[in-house]
């Protein structure tokens, strides 16, 4: 008798947290300024917002992975002003990623979780 196997791949979770000495509104402004991402994201060469920044809209980036430029398309799936934004990213070679940014103001600093 063959053992039944689950063909679904395991999900992986990677996250980072930071306490930032700046306001939540400034963190939000930087997080949602898609066009500036290439200036501080090492492997990203280009970013384009395809429509207004709202749920259901898309933005794309061209990033170099292992010396090859690849295009990634991000769909905005959650948007809570100055609190959270999430993207669904279908990977060029198969699979998908959900990328979330959460912002929590606390006194004169901001707790950020990616």
mmCIF file of N, CA and C in Angstrom:
data_model
loop_
_atom_site.group_PDB
_atom_site.id
_atom_site.type_symbol
_atom_site.label_atom_id
_atom_site.label_comp_id
_atom_site.label_asym_id
_atom_site.label_seq_id
_atom_site.Cartn_x
_atom_site.Cartn_y
_atom_site.Cartn_z
ATOM 1 N N UNK A 1 0.841 -1.171 0.000
ATOM 2 C CA UNK A 1 0.000 0.000 0.000
ATOM 3 C C UNK A 1 0.890 1.240 0.000
ATOM 4 N N UNK A 2 0.602 2.174 -0.915
ATOM 5 C CA UNK A 2 1.385 3.412 -1.008
ATOM 6 C C UNK A 2 0.955 4.412 0.053
ATOM 7 N N UNK A 3 1.936 5.062 0.594
ATOM 8 C CA UNK A 3 1.656 6.100 1.570
ATOM 9 C C UNK A 3 1.180 7.358 0.852
ATOM 10 N N UNK A 4 0.105 7.937 1.325
ATOM 11 C CA UNK A 4 -0.433 9.152 0.738
ATOM 12 C C UNK A 4 0.456 10.331 1.136
ATOM 13 N N UNK A 5 0.866 11.121 0.141
ATOM 14 C CA UNK A 5 1.721 12.272 0.432
ATOM 15 C C UNK A 5 1.002 13.564 0.085
ATOM 16 N N UNK A 6 1.334 14.574 0.817
ATOM 17 C CA UNK A 6 0.779 15.901 0.568
ATOM 18 C C UNK A 6 1.685 16.609 -0.435
ATOM 19 N N UNK A 7 1.166 16.954 -1.598
ATOM 20 C CA UNK A 7 1.965 17.578 -2.651
ATOM 21 C C UNK A 7 2.151 19.076 -2.414
ATOM 22 N N UNK A 8 1.438 19.632 -1.457
ATOM 23 C CA UNK A 8 1.554 21.052 -1.168
ATOM 24 C C UNK A 8 2.885 21.314 -0.462
ATOM 25 N N UNK A 9 3.593 22.330 -0.930
ATOM 26 C CA UNK A 9 4.879 22.671 -0.334
ATOM 27 C C UNK A 9 4.672 23.421 0.973
ATOM 28 N N UNK A 10 5.618 23.241 1.863
ATOM 29 C CA UNK A 10 5.580 23.932 3.147
ATOM 30 C C UNK A 10 5.793 25.429 2.957
ATOM 31 N N UNK A 11 5.081 26.207 3.724
ATOM 32 C CA UNK A 11 5.262 27.656 3.689
ATOM 33 C C UNK A 11 6.451 28.022 4.568
ATOM 34 N N UNK A 12 7.158 29.035 4.183
ATOM 35 C CA UNK A 12 8.283 29.537 4.959
ATOM 36 C C UNK A 12 7.926 30.931 5.460
ATOM 37 N N UNK A 13 8.373 31.245 6.650
ATOM 38 C CA UNK A 13 8.121 32.559 7.229
ATOM 39 C C UNK A 13 9.462 33.205 7.557
ATOM 40 N N UNK A 14 9.670 34.376 7.023
ATOM 41 C CA UNK A 14 10.866 35.156 7.307
ATOM 42 C C UNK A 14 10.373 36.533 7.742
ATOM 43 N N UNK A 15 10.884 37.034 8.852
ATOM 44 C CA UNK A 15 10.444 38.353 9.268
ATOM 45 C C UNK A 15 11.560 39.115 9.964
ATOM 46 N N UNK A 16 11.368 40.419 10.008
ATOM 47 C CA UNK A 16 12.293 41.311 10.702
ATOM 48 C C UNK A 16 11.464 42.319 11.486
ATOM 49 N N UNK A 17 11.981 42.694 12.624
ATOM 50 C CA UNK A 17 11.343 43.725 13.445
ATOM 51 C C UNK A 17 12.370 44.791 13.758
ATOM 52 N N UNK A 18 11.895 46.016 13.884
ATOM 53 C CA UNK A 18 12.797 47.111 14.220
ATOM 54 C C UNK A 18 12.052 48.173 15.010
ATOM 55 N N UNK A 19 12.734 48.759 15.966
ATOM 56 C CA UNK A 19 12.235 49.935 16.668
ATOM 57 C C UNK A 19 12.925 51.125 16.029
ATOM 58 N N UNK A 20 12.137 51.981 15.419
ATOM 59 C CA UNK A 20 12.686 53.105 14.660
ATOM 60 C C UNK A 20 12.434 54.414 15.397
ATOM 61 N N UNK A 21 13.439 55.284 15.496
ATOM 62 C CA UNK A 21 13.285 56.542 16.231
ATOM 63 C C UNK A 21 12.630 57.648 15.398
ATOM 64 N N UNK A 22 11.636 57.276 14.600
ATOM 65 C CA UNK A 22 10.927 58.249 13.759
ATOM 66 C C UNK A 22 9.429 57.988 13.842
ATOM 67 N N UNK A 23 8.649 58.926 13.359
ATOM 68 C CA UNK A 23 7.191 58.826 13.449
ATOM 69 C C UNK A 23 6.634 57.739 12.520
ATOM 70 N N UNK A 24 5.480 57.217 12.891
ATOM 71 C CA UNK A 24 4.806 56.206 12.061
ATOM 72 C C UNK A 24 4.450 56.781 10.695
ATOM 73 N N UNK A 25 4.097 58.051 10.631
ATOM 74 C CA UNK A 25 3.738 58.642 9.328
ATOM 75 C C UNK A 25 4.957 58.700 8.405
ATOM 76 N N UNK A 26 6.146 58.937 8.939
ATOM 77 C CA UNK A 26 7.349 58.950 8.112
ATOM 78 C C UNK A 26 7.707 57.529 7.657
ATOM 79 N N UNK A 27 7.539 56.556 8.530
ATOM 80 C CA UNK A 27 7.773 55.150 8.142
ATOM 81 C C UNK A 27 6.783 54.760 7.045
ATOM 82 N N UNK A 28 5.525 55.143 7.207
ATOM 83 C CA UNK A 28 4.497 54.848 6.207
ATOM 84 C C UNK A 28 4.835 55.491 4.870
ATOM 85 N N UNK A 29 5.241 56.747 4.902
ATOM 86 C CA UNK A 29 5.596 57.468 3.670
ATOM 87 C C UNK A 29 6.709 56.738 2.927
ATOM 88 N N UNK A 30 7.722 56.306 3.647
ATOM 89 C CA UNK A 30 8.857 55.610 3.023
ATOM 90 C C UNK A 30 8.443 54.221 2.519
ATOM 91 N N UNK A 31 7.606 53.529 3.272
ATOM 92 C CA UNK A 31 7.162 52.180 2.909
ATOM 93 C C UNK A 31 6.309 52.182 1.649
ATOM 94 N N UNK A 32 5.517 53.209 1.456
ATOM 95 C CA UNK A 32 4.596 53.247 0.319
ATOM 96 C C UNK A 32 5.119 54.067 -0.869
ATOM 97 N N UNK A 33 6.334 54.596 -0.762
ATOM 98 C CA UNK A 33 6.939 55.333 -1.871
ATOM 99 C C UNK A 33 7.667 54.340 -2.783
ATOM 100 N N UNK A 34 6.883 53.612 -3.555
ATOM 101 C CA UNK A 34 7.387 52.524 -4.407
ATOM 102 C C UNK A 34 8.493 52.993 -5.346
ATOM 103 N N UNK A 35 8.339 54.157 -5.920
ATOM 104 C CA UNK A 35 9.302 54.633 -6.917
ATOM 105 C C UNK A 35 10.702 54.867 -6.339
ATOM 106 N N UNK A 36 10.802 55.056 -5.019
ATOM 107 C CA UNK A 36 12.121 55.281 -4.418
ATOM 108 C C UNK A 36 12.797 53.974 -3.978
ATOM 109 N N UNK A 37 12.105 52.841 -4.044
ATOM 110 C CA UNK A 37 12.687 51.565 -3.600
ATOM 111 C C UNK A 37 14.063 51.268 -4.207
ATOM 112 N N UNK A 38 14.280 51.488 -5.503
ATOM 113 C CA UNK A 38 15.604 51.175 -6.058
ATOM 114 C C UNK A 38 16.751 51.975 -5.417
ATOM 115 N N UNK A 39 16.455 53.122 -4.833
ATOM 116 C CA UNK A 39 17.517 53.926 -4.229
ATOM 117 C C UNK A 39 18.043 53.320 -2.928
ATOM 118 N N UNK A 40 17.276 52.441 -2.282
ATOM 119 C CA UNK A 40 17.759 51.833 -1.040
ATOM 120 C C UNK A 40 17.639 50.304 -1.007
ATOM 121 N N UNK A 41 17.233 49.700 -2.107
ATOM 122 C CA UNK A 41 17.158 48.244 -2.195
ATOM 123 C C UNK A 41 18.252 47.791 -3.161
ATOM 124 N N UNK A 42 19.264 47.148 -2.622
ATOM 125 C CA UNK A 42 20.503 46.864 -3.353
ATOM 126 C C UNK A 42 20.323 46.241 -4.730
ATOM 127 N N UNK A 43 19.497 45.220 -4.868
ATOM 128 C CA UNK A 43 19.409 44.498 -6.137
ATOM 129 C C UNK A 43 18.279 44.971 -7.045
ATOM 130 N N UNK A 44 17.469 45.922 -6.562
ATOM 131 C CA UNK A 44 16.358 46.417 -7.363
ATOM 132 C C UNK A 44 16.851 47.509 -8.302
ATOM 133 N N UNK A 45 16.586 47.323 -9.592
ATOM 134 C CA UNK A 45 17.053 48.268 -10.601
ATOM 135 C C UNK A 45 15.984 49.276 -11.013
ATOM 136 N N UNK A 46 14.704 48.881 -10.901
ATOM 137 C CA UNK A 46 13.625 49.739 -11.374
ATOM 138 C C UNK A 46 12.335 49.354 -10.651
ATOM 139 N N UNK A 47 11.493 50.341 -10.366
ATOM 140 C CA UNK A 47 10.169 50.100 -9.790
ATOM 141 C C UNK A 47 9.163 50.994 -10.494
ATOM 142 N N UNK A 48 7.993 50.424 -10.820
ATOM 143 C CA UNK A 48 6.954 51.161 -11.538
ATOM 144 C C UNK A 48 5.612 50.883 -10.878
ATOM 145 N N UNK A 49 4.919 51.932 -10.490
ATOM 146 C CA UNK A 49 3.565 51.811 -9.969
ATOM 147 C C UNK A 49 2.621 51.870 -11.156
ATOM 148 N N UNK A 50 1.846 50.797 -11.368
ATOM 149 C CA UNK A 50 1.009 50.689 -12.563
ATOM 150 C C UNK A 50 -0.282 51.494 -12.485
ATOM 151 N N UNK A 51 -0.709 51.826 -11.279
ATOM 152 C CA UNK A 51 -1.976 52.515 -11.081
ATOM 153 C C UNK A 51 -1.890 53.267 -9.756
ATOM 154 N N UNK A 52 -2.976 53.795 -9.299
ATOM 155 C CA UNK A 52 -3.068 54.430 -8.000
ATOM 156 C C UNK A 52 -2.714 53.409 -6.916
ATOM 157 N N UNK A 53 -2.108 53.848 -5.814
ATOM 158 C CA UNK A 53 -1.720 52.950 -4.723
ATOM 159 C C UNK A 53 -2.970 52.608 -3.910
ATOM 160 N N UNK A 54 -3.613 51.475 -4.247
ATOM 161 C CA UNK A 54 -4.844 51.042 -3.579
ATOM 162 C C UNK A 54 -4.955 49.520 -3.685
ATOM 163 N N UNK A 55 -5.837 48.937 -2.879
ATOM 164 C CA UNK A 55 -6.045 47.488 -2.918
ATOM 165 C C UNK A 55 -6.481 47.080 -4.322
ATOM 166 N N UNK A 56 -5.841 46.040 -4.838
ATOM 167 C CA UNK A 56 -6.143 45.540 -6.174
ATOM 168 C C UNK A 56 -5.193 46.054 -7.244
ATOM 169 N N UNK A 57 -4.467 47.133 -6.939
ATOM 170 C CA UNK A 57 -3.507 47.691 -7.902
ATOM 171 C C UNK A 57 -2.209 46.883 -7.902
ATOM 172 N N UNK A 58 -1.396 47.154 -8.910
ATOM 173 C CA UNK A 58 -0.122 46.458 -9.071
ATOM 174 C C UNK A 58 1.030 47.433 -9.176
ATOM 175 N N UNK A 59 2.201 46.954 -8.766
ATOM 176 C CA UNK A 59 3.458 47.624 -9.076
ATOM 177 C C UNK A 59 4.468 46.545 -9.422
ATOM 178 N N UNK A 60 5.421 46.905 -10.256
ATOM 179 C CA UNK A 60 6.421 45.928 -10.686
ATOM 180 C C UNK A 60 7.817 46.442 -10.350
ATOM 181 N N UNK A 61 8.726 45.491 -10.206
ATOM 182 C CA UNK A 61 10.123 45.859 -10.058
ATOM 183 C C UNK A 61 10.975 44.922 -10.891
ATOM 184 N N UNK A 62 12.126 45.415 -11.264
ATOM 185 C CA UNK A 62 13.127 44.593 -11.937
ATOM 186 C C UNK A 62 14.286 44.493 -10.959
ATOM 187 N N UNK A 63 14.564 43.264 -10.510
ATOM 188 C CA UNK A 63 15.638 43.015 -9.561
ATOM 189 C C UNK A 63 16.591 41.982 -10.136
ATOM 190 N N UNK A 64 17.849 42.125 -9.779
ATOM 191 C CA UNK A 64 18.859 41.193 -10.259
ATOM 192 C C UNK A 64 19.043 40.083 -9.230
ATOM 193 N N UNK A 65 18.771 38.855 -9.644
ATOM 194 C CA UNK A 65 18.934 37.679 -8.797
ATOM 195 C C UNK A 65 19.964 36.778 -9.472
ATOM 196 N N UNK A 66 21.055 36.500 -8.780
ATOM 197 C CA UNK A 66 22.126 35.667 -9.349
ATOM 198 C C UNK A 66 22.549 36.164 -10.733
ATOM 199 N N UNK A 67 22.739 37.470 -10.855
ATOM 200 C CA UNK A 67 23.215 38.134 -12.072
ATOM 201 C C UNK A 67 22.164 38.257 -13.182
ATOM 202 N N UNK A 68 20.948 37.761 -12.981
ATOM 203 C CA UNK A 68 19.910 37.828 -14.007
ATOM 204 C C UNK A 68 18.820 38.806 -13.588
ATOM 205 N N UNK A 69 18.476 39.769 -14.440
ATOM 206 C CA UNK A 69 17.370 40.661 -14.114
ATOM 207 C C UNK A 69 16.033 39.928 -14.266
ATOM 208 N N UNK A 70 15.217 39.997 -13.231
ATOM 209 C CA UNK A 70 13.900 39.354 -13.253
ATOM 210 C C UNK A 70 12.843 40.387 -12.904
ATOM 211 N N UNK A 71 11.670 40.246 -13.526
ATOM 212 C CA UNK A 71 10.557 41.158 -13.276
ATOM 213 C C UNK A 71 9.606 40.517 -12.258
ATOM 214 N N UNK A 72 9.277 41.281 -11.218
ATOM 215 C CA UNK A 72 8.355 40.829 -10.182
ATOM 216 C C UNK A 72 7.140 41.746 -10.181
ATOM 217 N N UNK A 73 5.964 41.168 -10.177
ATOM 218 C CA UNK A 73 4.725 41.952 -10.162
ATOM 219 C C UNK A 73 4.066 41.770 -8.797
ATOM 220 N N UNK A 74 3.796 42.874 -8.124
ATOM 221 C CA UNK A 74 3.239 42.891 -6.777
ATOM 222 C C UNK A 74 1.796 43.382 -6.835
ATOM 223 N N UNK A 75 0.883 42.625 -6.261
ATOM 224 C CA UNK A 75 -0.507 43.088 -6.163
ATOM 225 C C UNK A 75 -0.750 43.537 -4.731
ATOM 226 N N UNK A 76 -1.316 44.710 -4.572
ATOM 227 C CA UNK A 76 -1.641 45.213 -3.240
ATOM 228 C C UNK A 76 -2.896 44.479 -2.764
ATOM 229 N N UNK A 77 -2.753 43.683 -1.688
ATOM 230 C CA UNK A 77 -3.875 42.877 -1.199
ATOM 231 C C UNK A 77 -4.428 43.357 0.143
ATOM 232 N N UNK A 78 -3.691 44.223 0.824
ATOM 233 C CA UNK A 78 -4.165 44.792 2.089
ATOM 234 C C UNK A 78 -3.568 46.183 2.210
ATOM 235 N N UNK A 79 -4.376 47.125 2.655
ATOM 236 C CA UNK A 79 -3.895 48.495 2.791
ATOM 237 C C UNK A 79 -4.682 49.167 3.909
ATOM 238 N N UNK A 80 -4.000 49.457 5.004
ATOM 239 C CA UNK A 80 -4.592 50.171 6.129
ATOM 240 C C UNK A 80 -3.699 51.370 6.420
ATOM 241 N N UNK A 81 -4.177 52.537 6.061
ATOM 242 C CA UNK A 81 -3.408 53.789 6.104
ATOM 243 C C UNK A 81 -2.577 53.925 7.377
ATOM 244 N N UNK A 82 -1.287 54.109 7.202
ATOM 245 C CA UNK A 82 -0.298 54.288 8.258
ATOM 246 C C UNK A 82 -0.247 53.137 9.262
ATOM 247 N N UNK A 83 -0.784 51.961 8.889
ATOM 248 C CA UNK A 83 -0.760 50.795 9.780
ATOM 249 C C UNK A 83 -0.179 49.549 9.115
ATOM 250 N N UNK A 84 -0.641 49.231 7.886
ATOM 251 C CA UNK A 84 -0.196 47.987 7.250
ATOM 252 C C UNK A 84 -0.425 48.019 5.744
ATOM 253 N N UNK A 85 0.446 47.304 5.045
ATOM 254 C CA UNK A 85 0.283 47.077 3.621
ATOM 255 C C UNK A 85 0.824 45.677 3.340
ATOM 256 N N UNK A 86 0.159 44.980 2.411
ATOM 257 C CA UNK A 86 0.599 43.629 2.049
ATOM 258 C C UNK A 86 0.520 43.460 0.540
ATOM 259 N N UNK A 87 1.479 42.701 0.016
ATOM 260 C CA UNK A 87 1.561 42.442 -1.423
ATOM 261 C C UNK A 87 1.585 40.949 -1.683
ATOM 262 N N UNK A 88 0.919 40.540 -2.745
ATOM 263 C CA UNK A 88 1.025 39.180 -3.261
ATOM 264 C C UNK A 88 1.974 39.260 -4.447
ATOM 265 N N UNK A 89 3.045 38.490 -4.391
ATOM 266 C CA UNK A 89 4.058 38.516 -5.447
ATOM 267 C C UNK A 89 4.143 37.127 -6.058
ATOM 268 N N UNK A 90 3.801 37.028 -7.330
ATOM 269 C CA UNK A 90 3.959 35.762 -8.045
ATOM 270 C C UNK A 90 5.380 35.730 -8.584
ATOM 271 N N UNK A 91 6.127 34.717 -8.212
ATOM 272 C CA UNK A 91 7.537 34.642 -8.574
ATOM 273 C C UNK A 91 7.726 34.206 -10.020
ATOM 274 N N UNK A 92 8.712 34.765 -10.702
ATOM 275 C CA UNK A 92 8.925 34.468 -12.128
ATOM 276 C C UNK A 92 9.186 32.988 -12.424
ATOM 277 N N UNK A 93 9.764 32.271 -11.490
ATOM 278 C CA UNK A 93 10.083 30.860 -11.717
ATOM 279 C C UNK A 93 9.113 29.924 -11.001
ATOM 280 N N UNK A 94 7.963 30.437 -10.609
ATOM 281 C CA UNK A 94 6.938 29.643 -9.927
ATOM 282 C C UNK A 94 6.890 29.952 -8.437
ATOM 283 N N UNK A 95 5.750 29.748 -7.861
ATOM 284 C CA UNK A 95 5.552 30.029 -6.445
ATOM 285 C C UNK A 95 5.059 31.444 -6.226
ATOM 286 N N UNK A 96 4.840 31.767 -4.967
ATOM 287 C CA UNK A 96 4.362 33.102 -4.634
ATOM 288 C C UNK A 96 4.832 33.478 -3.237
ATOM 289 N N UNK A 97 4.814 34.771 -2.985
ATOM 290 C CA UNK A 97 5.226 35.328 -1.701
ATOM 291 C C UNK A 97 4.168 36.328 -1.278
ATOM 292 N N UNK A 98 3.847 36.326 0.002
ATOM 293 C CA UNK A 98 3.035 37.403 0.558
ATOM 294 C C UNK A 98 3.977 38.211 1.439
ATOM 295 N N UNK A 99 4.110 39.487 1.104
ATOM 296 C CA UNK A 99 5.013 40.378 1.819
ATOM 297 C C UNK A 99 4.165 41.392 2.575
ATOM 298 N N UNK A 100 4.372 41.473 3.895
ATOM 299 C CA UNK A 100 3.570 42.368 4.736
ATOM 300 C C UNK A 100 4.460 43.357 5.472
ATOM 301 N N UNK A 101 3.998 44.584 5.579
ATOM 302 C CA UNK A 101 4.645 45.606 6.379
ATOM 303 C C UNK A 101 3.621 46.047 7.429
ATOM 304 N N UNK A 102 3.997 45.982 8.698
ATOM 305 C CA UNK A 102 3.122 46.435 9.777
ATOM 306 C C UNK A 102 3.838 47.533 10.552
ATOM 307 N N UNK A 103 3.095 48.580 10.877
ATOM 308 C CA UNK A 103 3.650 49.755 11.549
ATOM 309 C C UNK A 103 2.826 50.033 12.802
ATOM 310 N N UNK A 104 3.519 50.123 13.956
ATOM 311 C CA UNK A 104 2.838 50.390 15.218
ATOM 312 C C UNK A 104 3.516 51.583 15.895
ATOM 313 N N UNK A 105 2.806 52.724 16.001
ATOM 314 C CA UNK A 105 3.390 53.870 16.693
ATOM 315 C C UNK A 105 3.443 53.609 18.203
ATOM 316 N N UNK A 106 4.540 54.008 18.823
ATOM 317 C CA UNK A 106 4.666 53.857 20.273
ATOM 318 C C UNK A 106 5.512 55.009 20.798
ATOM 319 N N UNK A 107 4.868 55.916 21.533
ATOM 320 C CA UNK A 107 5.511 57.116 22.051
ATOM 321 C C UNK A 107 6.155 57.894 20.903
ATOM 322 N N UNK A 108 7.446 58.147 20.962
ATOM 323 C CA UNK A 108 8.124 58.924 19.921
ATOM 324 C C UNK A 108 8.860 58.046 18.923
ATOM 325 N N UNK A 109 8.523 56.769 18.884
ATOM 326 C CA UNK A 109 9.170 55.868 17.932
ATOM 327 C C UNK A 109 8.130 54.996 17.258
ATOM 328 N N UNK A 110 8.584 54.147 16.373
ATOM 329 C CA UNK A 110 7.678 53.279 15.629
ATOM 330 C C UNK A 110 8.234 51.873 15.640
ATOM 331 N N UNK A 111 7.359 50.923 15.908
ATOM 332 C CA UNK A 111 7.727 49.505 15.806
ATOM 333 C C UNK A 111 7.308 49.041 14.411
ATOM 334 N N UNK A 112 8.257 48.506 13.675
ATOM 335 C CA UNK A 112 7.987 48.037 12.313
ATOM 336 C C UNK A 112 8.253 46.554 12.231
ATOM 337 N N UNK A 113 7.374 45.843 11.515
ATOM 338 C CA UNK A 113 7.544 44.411 11.302
ATOM 339 C C UNK A 113 7.360 44.143 9.807
ATOM 340 N N UNK A 114 8.288 43.424 9.240
ATOM 341 C CA UNK A 114 8.202 43.062 7.822
ATOM 342 C C UNK A 114 8.134 41.559 7.728
#
